[in-house]
Short mmCIF file of C-alpha atoms in Angstrom, two decimals:
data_model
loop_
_atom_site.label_atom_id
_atom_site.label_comp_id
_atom_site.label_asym_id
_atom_site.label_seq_id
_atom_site.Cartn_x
_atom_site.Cartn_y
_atom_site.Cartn_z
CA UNK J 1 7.60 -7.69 12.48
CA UNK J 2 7.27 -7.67 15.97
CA UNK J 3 9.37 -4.25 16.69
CA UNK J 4 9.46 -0.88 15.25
CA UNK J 5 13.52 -0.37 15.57
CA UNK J 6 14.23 -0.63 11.55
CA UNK J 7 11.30 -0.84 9.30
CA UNK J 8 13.41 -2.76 6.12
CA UNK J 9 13.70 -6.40 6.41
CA UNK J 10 16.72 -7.79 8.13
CA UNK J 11 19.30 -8.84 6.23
CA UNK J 12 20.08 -12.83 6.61
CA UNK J 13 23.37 -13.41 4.66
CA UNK J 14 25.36 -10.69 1.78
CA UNK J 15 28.49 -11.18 -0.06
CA UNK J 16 30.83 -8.64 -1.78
CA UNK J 17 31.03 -6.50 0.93
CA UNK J 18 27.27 -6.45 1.33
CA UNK J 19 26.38 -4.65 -2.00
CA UNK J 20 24.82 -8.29 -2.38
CA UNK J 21 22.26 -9.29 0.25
CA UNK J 22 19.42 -11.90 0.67
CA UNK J 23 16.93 -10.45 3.53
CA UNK J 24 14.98 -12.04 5.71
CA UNK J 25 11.50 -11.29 3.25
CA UNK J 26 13.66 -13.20 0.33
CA UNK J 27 13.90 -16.57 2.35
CA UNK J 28 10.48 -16.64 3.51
CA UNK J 29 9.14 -16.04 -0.13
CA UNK J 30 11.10 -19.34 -1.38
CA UNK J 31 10.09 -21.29 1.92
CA UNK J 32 6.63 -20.46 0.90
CA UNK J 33 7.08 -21.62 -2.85
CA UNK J 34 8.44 -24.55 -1.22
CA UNK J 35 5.87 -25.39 0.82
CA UNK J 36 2.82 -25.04 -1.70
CA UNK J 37 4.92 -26.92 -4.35
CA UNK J 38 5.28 -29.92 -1.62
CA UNK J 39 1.28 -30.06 -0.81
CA UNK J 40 0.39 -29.89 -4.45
CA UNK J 41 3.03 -32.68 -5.05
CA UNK J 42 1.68 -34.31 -2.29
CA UNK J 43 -2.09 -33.86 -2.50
CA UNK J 44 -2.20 -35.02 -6.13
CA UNK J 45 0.14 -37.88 -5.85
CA UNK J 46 -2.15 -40.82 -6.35
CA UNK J 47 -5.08 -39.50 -8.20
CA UNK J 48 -8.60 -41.37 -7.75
CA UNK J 49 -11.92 -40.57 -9.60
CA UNK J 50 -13.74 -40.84 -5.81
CA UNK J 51 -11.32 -38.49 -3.72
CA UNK J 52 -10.17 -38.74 -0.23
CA UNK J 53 -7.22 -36.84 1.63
CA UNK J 54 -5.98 -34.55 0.48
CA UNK J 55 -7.10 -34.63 -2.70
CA UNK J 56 -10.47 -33.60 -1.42
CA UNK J 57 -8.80 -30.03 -0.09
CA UNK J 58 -6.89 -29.54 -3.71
CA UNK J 59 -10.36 -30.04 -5.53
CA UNK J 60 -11.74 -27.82 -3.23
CA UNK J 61 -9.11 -25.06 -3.33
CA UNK J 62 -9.10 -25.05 -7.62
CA UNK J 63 -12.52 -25.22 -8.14
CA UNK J 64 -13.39 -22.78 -6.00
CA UNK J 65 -10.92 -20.34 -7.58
CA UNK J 66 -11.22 -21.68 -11.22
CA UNK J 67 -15.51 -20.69 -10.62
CA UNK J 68 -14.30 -17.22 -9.68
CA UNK J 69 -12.04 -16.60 -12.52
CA UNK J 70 -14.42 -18.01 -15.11
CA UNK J 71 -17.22 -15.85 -13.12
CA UNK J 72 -14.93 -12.97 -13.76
CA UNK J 73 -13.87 -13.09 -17.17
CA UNK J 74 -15.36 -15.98 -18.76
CA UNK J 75 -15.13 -19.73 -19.34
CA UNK J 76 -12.92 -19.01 -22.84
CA UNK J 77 -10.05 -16.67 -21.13
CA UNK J 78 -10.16 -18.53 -17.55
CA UNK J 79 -8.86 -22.41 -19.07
CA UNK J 80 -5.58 -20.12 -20.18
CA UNK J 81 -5.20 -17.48 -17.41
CA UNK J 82 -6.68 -19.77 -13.95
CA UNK J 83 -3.64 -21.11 -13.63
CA UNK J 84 -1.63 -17.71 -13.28
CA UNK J 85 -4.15 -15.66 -11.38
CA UNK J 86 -4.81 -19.10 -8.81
CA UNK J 87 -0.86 -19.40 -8.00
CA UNK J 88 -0.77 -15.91 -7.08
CA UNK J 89 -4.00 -15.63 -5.11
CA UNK J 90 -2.86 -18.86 -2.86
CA UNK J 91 0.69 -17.15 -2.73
CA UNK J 92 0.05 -14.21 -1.62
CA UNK J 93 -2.61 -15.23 0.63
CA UNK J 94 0.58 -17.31 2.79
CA UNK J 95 2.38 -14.72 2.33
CA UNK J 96 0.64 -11.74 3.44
CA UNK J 97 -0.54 -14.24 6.73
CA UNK J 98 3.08 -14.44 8.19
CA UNK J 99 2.38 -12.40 10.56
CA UNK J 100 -0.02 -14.80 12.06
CA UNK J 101 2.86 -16.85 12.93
CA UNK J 102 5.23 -14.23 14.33
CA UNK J 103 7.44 -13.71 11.08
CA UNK J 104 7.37 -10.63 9.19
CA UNK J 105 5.07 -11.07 5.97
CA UNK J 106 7.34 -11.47 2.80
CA UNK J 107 4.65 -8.89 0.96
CA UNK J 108 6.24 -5.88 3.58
CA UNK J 109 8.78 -5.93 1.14
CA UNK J 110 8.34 -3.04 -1.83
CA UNK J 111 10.59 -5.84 -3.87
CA UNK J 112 8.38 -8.52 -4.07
CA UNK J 113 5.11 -6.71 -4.54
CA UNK J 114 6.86 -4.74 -7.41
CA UNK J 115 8.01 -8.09 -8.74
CA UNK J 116 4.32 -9.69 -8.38
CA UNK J 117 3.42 -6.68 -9.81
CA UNK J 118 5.73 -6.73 -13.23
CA UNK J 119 4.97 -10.66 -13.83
CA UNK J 120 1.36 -9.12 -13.63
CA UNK J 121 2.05 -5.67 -16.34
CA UNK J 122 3.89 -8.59 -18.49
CA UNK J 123 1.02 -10.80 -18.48
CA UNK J 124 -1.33 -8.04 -19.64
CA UNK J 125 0.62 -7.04 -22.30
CA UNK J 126 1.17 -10.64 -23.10
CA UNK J 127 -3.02 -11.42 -23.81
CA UNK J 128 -3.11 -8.24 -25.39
CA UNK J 129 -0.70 -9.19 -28.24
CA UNK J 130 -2.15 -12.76 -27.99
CA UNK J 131 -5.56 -11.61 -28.54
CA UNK J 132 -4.97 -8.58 -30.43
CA UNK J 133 -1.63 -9.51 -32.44
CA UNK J 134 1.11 -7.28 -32.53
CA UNK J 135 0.22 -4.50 -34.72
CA UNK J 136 -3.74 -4.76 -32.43
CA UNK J 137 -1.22 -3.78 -29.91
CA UNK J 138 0.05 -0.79 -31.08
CA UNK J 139 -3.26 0.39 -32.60
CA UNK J 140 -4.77 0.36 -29.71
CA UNK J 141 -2.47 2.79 -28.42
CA UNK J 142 -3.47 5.57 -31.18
CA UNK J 143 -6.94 4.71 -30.60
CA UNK J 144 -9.77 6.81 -30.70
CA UNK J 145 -7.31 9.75 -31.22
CA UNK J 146 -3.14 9.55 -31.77
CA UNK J 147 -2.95 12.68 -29.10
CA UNK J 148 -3.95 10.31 -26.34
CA UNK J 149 -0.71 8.11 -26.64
CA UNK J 150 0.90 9.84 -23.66
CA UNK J 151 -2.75 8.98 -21.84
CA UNK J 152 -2.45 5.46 -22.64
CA UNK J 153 0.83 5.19 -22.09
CA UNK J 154 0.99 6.65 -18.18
CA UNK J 155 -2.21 4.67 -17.99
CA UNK J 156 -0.30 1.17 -18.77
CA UNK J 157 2.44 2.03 -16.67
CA UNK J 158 0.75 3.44 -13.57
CA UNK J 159 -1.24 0.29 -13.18
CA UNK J 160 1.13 -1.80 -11.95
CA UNK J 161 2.44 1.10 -9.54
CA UNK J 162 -0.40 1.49 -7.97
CA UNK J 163 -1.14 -2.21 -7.73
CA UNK J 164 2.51 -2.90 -6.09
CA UNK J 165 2.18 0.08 -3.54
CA UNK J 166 -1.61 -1.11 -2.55
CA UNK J 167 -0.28 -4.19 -1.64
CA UNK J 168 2.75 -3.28 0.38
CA UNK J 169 1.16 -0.30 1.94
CA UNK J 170 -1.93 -2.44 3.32
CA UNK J 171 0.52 -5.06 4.74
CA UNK J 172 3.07 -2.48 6.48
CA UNK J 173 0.52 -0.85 7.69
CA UNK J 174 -1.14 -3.67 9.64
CA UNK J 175 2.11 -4.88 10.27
CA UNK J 176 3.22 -1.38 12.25
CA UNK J 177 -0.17 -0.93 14.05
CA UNK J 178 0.68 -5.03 15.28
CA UNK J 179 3.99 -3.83 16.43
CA UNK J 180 2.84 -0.86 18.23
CA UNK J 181 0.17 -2.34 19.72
CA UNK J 182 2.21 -5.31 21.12
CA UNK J 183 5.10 -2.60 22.33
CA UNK J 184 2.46 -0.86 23.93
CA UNK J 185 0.49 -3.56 25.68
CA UNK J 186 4.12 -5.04 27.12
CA UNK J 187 5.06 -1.51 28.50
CA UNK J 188 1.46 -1.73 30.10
CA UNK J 189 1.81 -4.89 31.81
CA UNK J 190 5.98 -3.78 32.85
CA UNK J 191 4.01 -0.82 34.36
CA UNK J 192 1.69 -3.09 36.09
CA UNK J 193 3.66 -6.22 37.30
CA UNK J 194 7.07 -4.62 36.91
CA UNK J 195 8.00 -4.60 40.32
CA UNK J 196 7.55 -8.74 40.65
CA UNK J 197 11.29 -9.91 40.44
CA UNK J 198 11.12 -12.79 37.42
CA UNK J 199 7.84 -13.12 36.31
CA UNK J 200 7.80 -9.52 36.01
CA UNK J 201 9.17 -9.63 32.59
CA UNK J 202 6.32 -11.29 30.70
CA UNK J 203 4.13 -9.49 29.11
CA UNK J 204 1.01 -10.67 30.53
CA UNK J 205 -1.33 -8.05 28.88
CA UNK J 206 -0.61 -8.75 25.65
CA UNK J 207 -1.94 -12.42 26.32
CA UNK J 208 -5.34 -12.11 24.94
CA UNK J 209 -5.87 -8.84 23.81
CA UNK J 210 -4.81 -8.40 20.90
CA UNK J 211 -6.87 -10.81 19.67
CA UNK J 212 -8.94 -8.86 17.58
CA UNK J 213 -6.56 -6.63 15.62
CA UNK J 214 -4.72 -9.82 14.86
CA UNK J 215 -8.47 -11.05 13.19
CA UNK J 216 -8.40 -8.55 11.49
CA UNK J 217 -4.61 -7.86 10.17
CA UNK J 218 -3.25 -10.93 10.15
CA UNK J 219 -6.06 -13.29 8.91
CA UNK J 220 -8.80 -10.58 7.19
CA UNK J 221 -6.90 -8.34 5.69
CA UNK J 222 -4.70 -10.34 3.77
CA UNK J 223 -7.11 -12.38 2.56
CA UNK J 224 -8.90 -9.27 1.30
CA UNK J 225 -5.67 -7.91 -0.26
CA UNK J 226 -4.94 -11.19 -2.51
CA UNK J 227 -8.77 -11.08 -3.37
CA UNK J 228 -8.33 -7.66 -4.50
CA UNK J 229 -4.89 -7.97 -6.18
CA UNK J 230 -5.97 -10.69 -8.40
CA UNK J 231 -9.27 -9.42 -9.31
CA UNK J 232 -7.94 -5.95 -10.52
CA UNK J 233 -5.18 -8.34 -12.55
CA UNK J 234 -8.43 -10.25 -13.89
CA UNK J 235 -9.78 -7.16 -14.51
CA UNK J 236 -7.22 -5.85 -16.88
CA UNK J 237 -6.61 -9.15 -18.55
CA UNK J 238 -9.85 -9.41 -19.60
CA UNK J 239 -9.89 -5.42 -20.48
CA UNK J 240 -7.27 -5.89 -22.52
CA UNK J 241 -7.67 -8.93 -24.58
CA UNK J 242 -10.22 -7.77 -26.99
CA UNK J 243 -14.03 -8.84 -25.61
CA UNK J 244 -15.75 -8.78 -29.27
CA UNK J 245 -14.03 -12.47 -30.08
CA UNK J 246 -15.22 -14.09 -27.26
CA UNK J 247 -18.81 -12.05 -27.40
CA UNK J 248 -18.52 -13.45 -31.40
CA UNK J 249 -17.41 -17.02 -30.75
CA UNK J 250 -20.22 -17.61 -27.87
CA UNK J 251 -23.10 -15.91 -30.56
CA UNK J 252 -21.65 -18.45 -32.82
CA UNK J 253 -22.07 -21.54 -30.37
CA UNK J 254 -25.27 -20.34 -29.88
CA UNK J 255 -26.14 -20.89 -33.55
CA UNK J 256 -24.79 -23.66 -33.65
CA UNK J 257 -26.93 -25.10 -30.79
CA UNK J 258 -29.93 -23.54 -31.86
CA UNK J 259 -29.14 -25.58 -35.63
CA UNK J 260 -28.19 -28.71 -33.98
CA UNK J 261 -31.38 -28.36 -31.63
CA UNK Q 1 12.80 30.22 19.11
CA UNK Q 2 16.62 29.91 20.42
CA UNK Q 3 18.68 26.83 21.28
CA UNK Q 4 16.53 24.99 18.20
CA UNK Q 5 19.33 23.13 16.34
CA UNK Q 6 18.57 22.74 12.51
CA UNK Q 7 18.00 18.77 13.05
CA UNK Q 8 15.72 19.16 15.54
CA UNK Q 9 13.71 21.72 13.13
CA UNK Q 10 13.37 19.27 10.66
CA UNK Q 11 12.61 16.37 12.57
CA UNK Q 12 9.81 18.13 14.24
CA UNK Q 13 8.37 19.66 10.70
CA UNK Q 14 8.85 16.14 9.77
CA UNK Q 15 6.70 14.35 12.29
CA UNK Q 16 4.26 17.11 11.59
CA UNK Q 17 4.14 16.46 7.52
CA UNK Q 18 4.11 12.81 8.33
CA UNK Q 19 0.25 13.37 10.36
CA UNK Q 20 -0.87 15.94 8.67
CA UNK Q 21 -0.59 13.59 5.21
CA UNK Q 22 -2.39 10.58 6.18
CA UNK Q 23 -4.52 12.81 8.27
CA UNK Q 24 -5.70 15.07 5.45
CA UNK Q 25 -5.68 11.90 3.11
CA UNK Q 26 -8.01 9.72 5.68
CA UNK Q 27 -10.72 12.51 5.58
CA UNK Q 28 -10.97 11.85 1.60
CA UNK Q 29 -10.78 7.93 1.67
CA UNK Q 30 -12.99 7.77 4.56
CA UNK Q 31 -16.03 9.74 2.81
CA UNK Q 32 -15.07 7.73 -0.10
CA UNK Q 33 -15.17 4.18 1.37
CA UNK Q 34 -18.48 5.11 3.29
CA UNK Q 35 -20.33 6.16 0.00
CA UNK Q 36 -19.11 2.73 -1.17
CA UNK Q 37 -20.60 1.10 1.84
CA UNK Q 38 -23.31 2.86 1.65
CA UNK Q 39 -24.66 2.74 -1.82
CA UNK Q 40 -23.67 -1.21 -0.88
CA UNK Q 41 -25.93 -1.56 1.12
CA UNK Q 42 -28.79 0.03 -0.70
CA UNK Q 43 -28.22 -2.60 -3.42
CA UNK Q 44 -28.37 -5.03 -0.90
CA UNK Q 45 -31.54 -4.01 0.69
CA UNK Q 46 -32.92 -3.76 -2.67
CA UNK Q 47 -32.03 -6.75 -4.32
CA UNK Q 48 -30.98 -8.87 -1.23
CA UNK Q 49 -30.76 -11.75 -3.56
CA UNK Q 50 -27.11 -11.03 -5.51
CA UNK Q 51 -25.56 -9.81 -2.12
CA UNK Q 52 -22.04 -12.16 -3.27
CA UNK Q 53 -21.87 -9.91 -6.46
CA UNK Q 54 -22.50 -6.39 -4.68
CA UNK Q 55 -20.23 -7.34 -1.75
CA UNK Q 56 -17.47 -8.16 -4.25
CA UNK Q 57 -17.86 -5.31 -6.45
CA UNK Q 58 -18.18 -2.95 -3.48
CA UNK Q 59 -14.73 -4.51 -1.83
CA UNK Q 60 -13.11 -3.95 -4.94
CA UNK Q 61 -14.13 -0.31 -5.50
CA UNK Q 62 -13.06 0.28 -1.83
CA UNK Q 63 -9.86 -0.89 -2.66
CA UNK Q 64 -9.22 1.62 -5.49
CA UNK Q 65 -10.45 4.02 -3.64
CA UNK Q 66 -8.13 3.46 -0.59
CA UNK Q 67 -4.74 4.25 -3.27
CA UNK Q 68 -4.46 7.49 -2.61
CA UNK Q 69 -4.47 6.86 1.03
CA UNK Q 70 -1.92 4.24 0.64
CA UNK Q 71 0.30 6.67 -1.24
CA UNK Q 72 -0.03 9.18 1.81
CA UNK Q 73 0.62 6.29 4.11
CA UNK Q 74 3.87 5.78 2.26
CA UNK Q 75 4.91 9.23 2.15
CA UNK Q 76 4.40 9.13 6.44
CA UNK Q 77 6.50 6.64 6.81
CA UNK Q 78 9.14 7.40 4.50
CA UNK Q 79 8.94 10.95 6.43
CA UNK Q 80 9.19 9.29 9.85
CA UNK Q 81 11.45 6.36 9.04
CA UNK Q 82 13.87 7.14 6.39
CA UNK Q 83 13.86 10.64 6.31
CA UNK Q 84 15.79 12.29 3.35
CA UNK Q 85 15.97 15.88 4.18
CA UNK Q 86 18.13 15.02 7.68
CA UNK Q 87 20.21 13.68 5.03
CA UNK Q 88 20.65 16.75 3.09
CA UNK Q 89 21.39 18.66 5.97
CA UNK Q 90 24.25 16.39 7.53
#
């Protein structure tokens, strides 16, 4: 988003009258889908036990996430949830680095950080019944007193808010101070060199400079973003499917061991 | 105070909500964030050993601690972007 003229995405294509619009933040999401679906496709295509390629990266890439998520809420929950929470860390990590490239990140967009978010409230609520069946659920609302519901209710619901508007307000942000700063360094250099008669349109200033606060928007920040996204959804997964089965079923192995042993 | 249209009122209260809000809000989230960073790196200099755990933990309470500041961020640029009172008064 490299100019500060209209802050919503641009809009590529509508229909009926343009009540009906894809933007600009739309087709980069499914070009990014795209993309990750072709190098898994084509990084796992001809499995080997000794590994070379790209195969070697893909190892590298789900191990390293599916140690995190097991490091976060255990080897039990991780084998069913890794495979949500490492799609959307590798997502949103491509996503939120657009701006590396030029393009305007597809997580600027309050749509698809609210939508991240929802699949995200859904999947709570989906180990919570899971783990806790249905009428868990609902007990766990009126639990330890029934004048809390409201509490527990706003606290559900709020979650996801917050989690959406972290996201996109982290990205905008970076993406604005980019914007101004690369405005600001081209009126510099027009200042400067202005008077030249054709090279005196590049913007020679912001060549090298802005080095830095790209580091830091562009490559750190997102990748600290997706961390922190999918660590607060681990979080609440693991919150929220009851802890005393899994605390039960590993004192149980343990027994078992110990009799075996 | 004459030959102030009502527009122009706005848009300068405006601009002036819009810094004051993140303003106020960044005096909060900065004392916040630095008490995370802080009692960070006391862990770390105690127990220099699980520095991957305290650094992780410490991000993530950084994070939640930078909301509010995000919410004030919004409200800024809502103000300076899509303003809605200029609305009303058109």
């Amino acid at each position: 988003m490299h100019s500060t003229e209209h802050l919503g995405p641009k809009v590529i294509f509508s229909f009926a009258d343009g009540r009906f619009y894809i933007s600009e933040t739309v087709v980069w999401a499914i070009i990014v889908s795209a993309v990750m679906i072709i190098l898994a496709l084509v990084s796992t295509r001809r499995m080997e036990k000794i590994p070379k390629g790209g195969q070697i990266w893909a190892e590298l890439i789900v191990g390293g996430i599916y140690k995190l998520v097991s490091g976060v809420m255990g080897p039990n929950k991780a084998r069913s949830y890794f495979s949500y929470v490492g799609t959307l860390f590798i997502f949103m990590i491509i996503c939120n680095m657009l701006g590396l490239f030029g393009f305007r990140p597809v997580t600027t967009d309050l749509n698809t950080t609210f939508a991240l978010s929802i699949i995200t409230f859904f999947m709570i609520m989906y180990a919570s019944i899971k783990s806790k069946g249905i009428k868990g659920h609902i007990k766990h609302y009126v639990e330890p007193y029934p004048f809390m519901i409201p509490i527990k209710i706003i606290e559900d619901f709020s979650f996801p808010v917050s989690l959406a508007f972290r996201l996109f307000g982290n990205i905008t942000g970076g993406a604005i101070v980019m914007a101004l700063s690369y405005q600001g360094l081209g009126f510099l250099s027009q200042m400067l060199i202005g008077k030249i008669p054709i090279l005196g349109k590049i913007p020679i200033l912001a060549y090298m400079l802005p080095l830095p606060l790209n580091f830091f928007f562009d490559m750190f920040e997102p990748v600290l973003q997706a961390f922190i996204f999918t660590m607060l959804t681990m979080a609440f997964i693991g919150v929220n499917s009851a802890p005393h089965e899994d605390v039960a079923e590993g004192s149980k192995q343990d027994q078992k061991q110990i009799i075996t042993q | 105070m004459t030959g102030i249209t009502p527009e122009a009122l706005v848009l300068a209260f405006s601009a002036l909500g819009a810094g004051l809000s993140i303003g106020i809000a960044a005096v909060g989230i900065g004392f916040g964030q630095g008490m995370c960073g802080m009692k960070g790196v006391e862990g770390v200099a105690r127990q220099p050993e699980a520095k991957g755990d305290i650094l992780q933990v410490m991000l993530v309470g950084q994070a939640v601690t930078e909301t509010t500041g995000i919410f004030a961020f919004i409200i800024s640029v809502v103000l300076l972007f899509a303003n809605p009172f200029i609305k009303v008064l058109l």
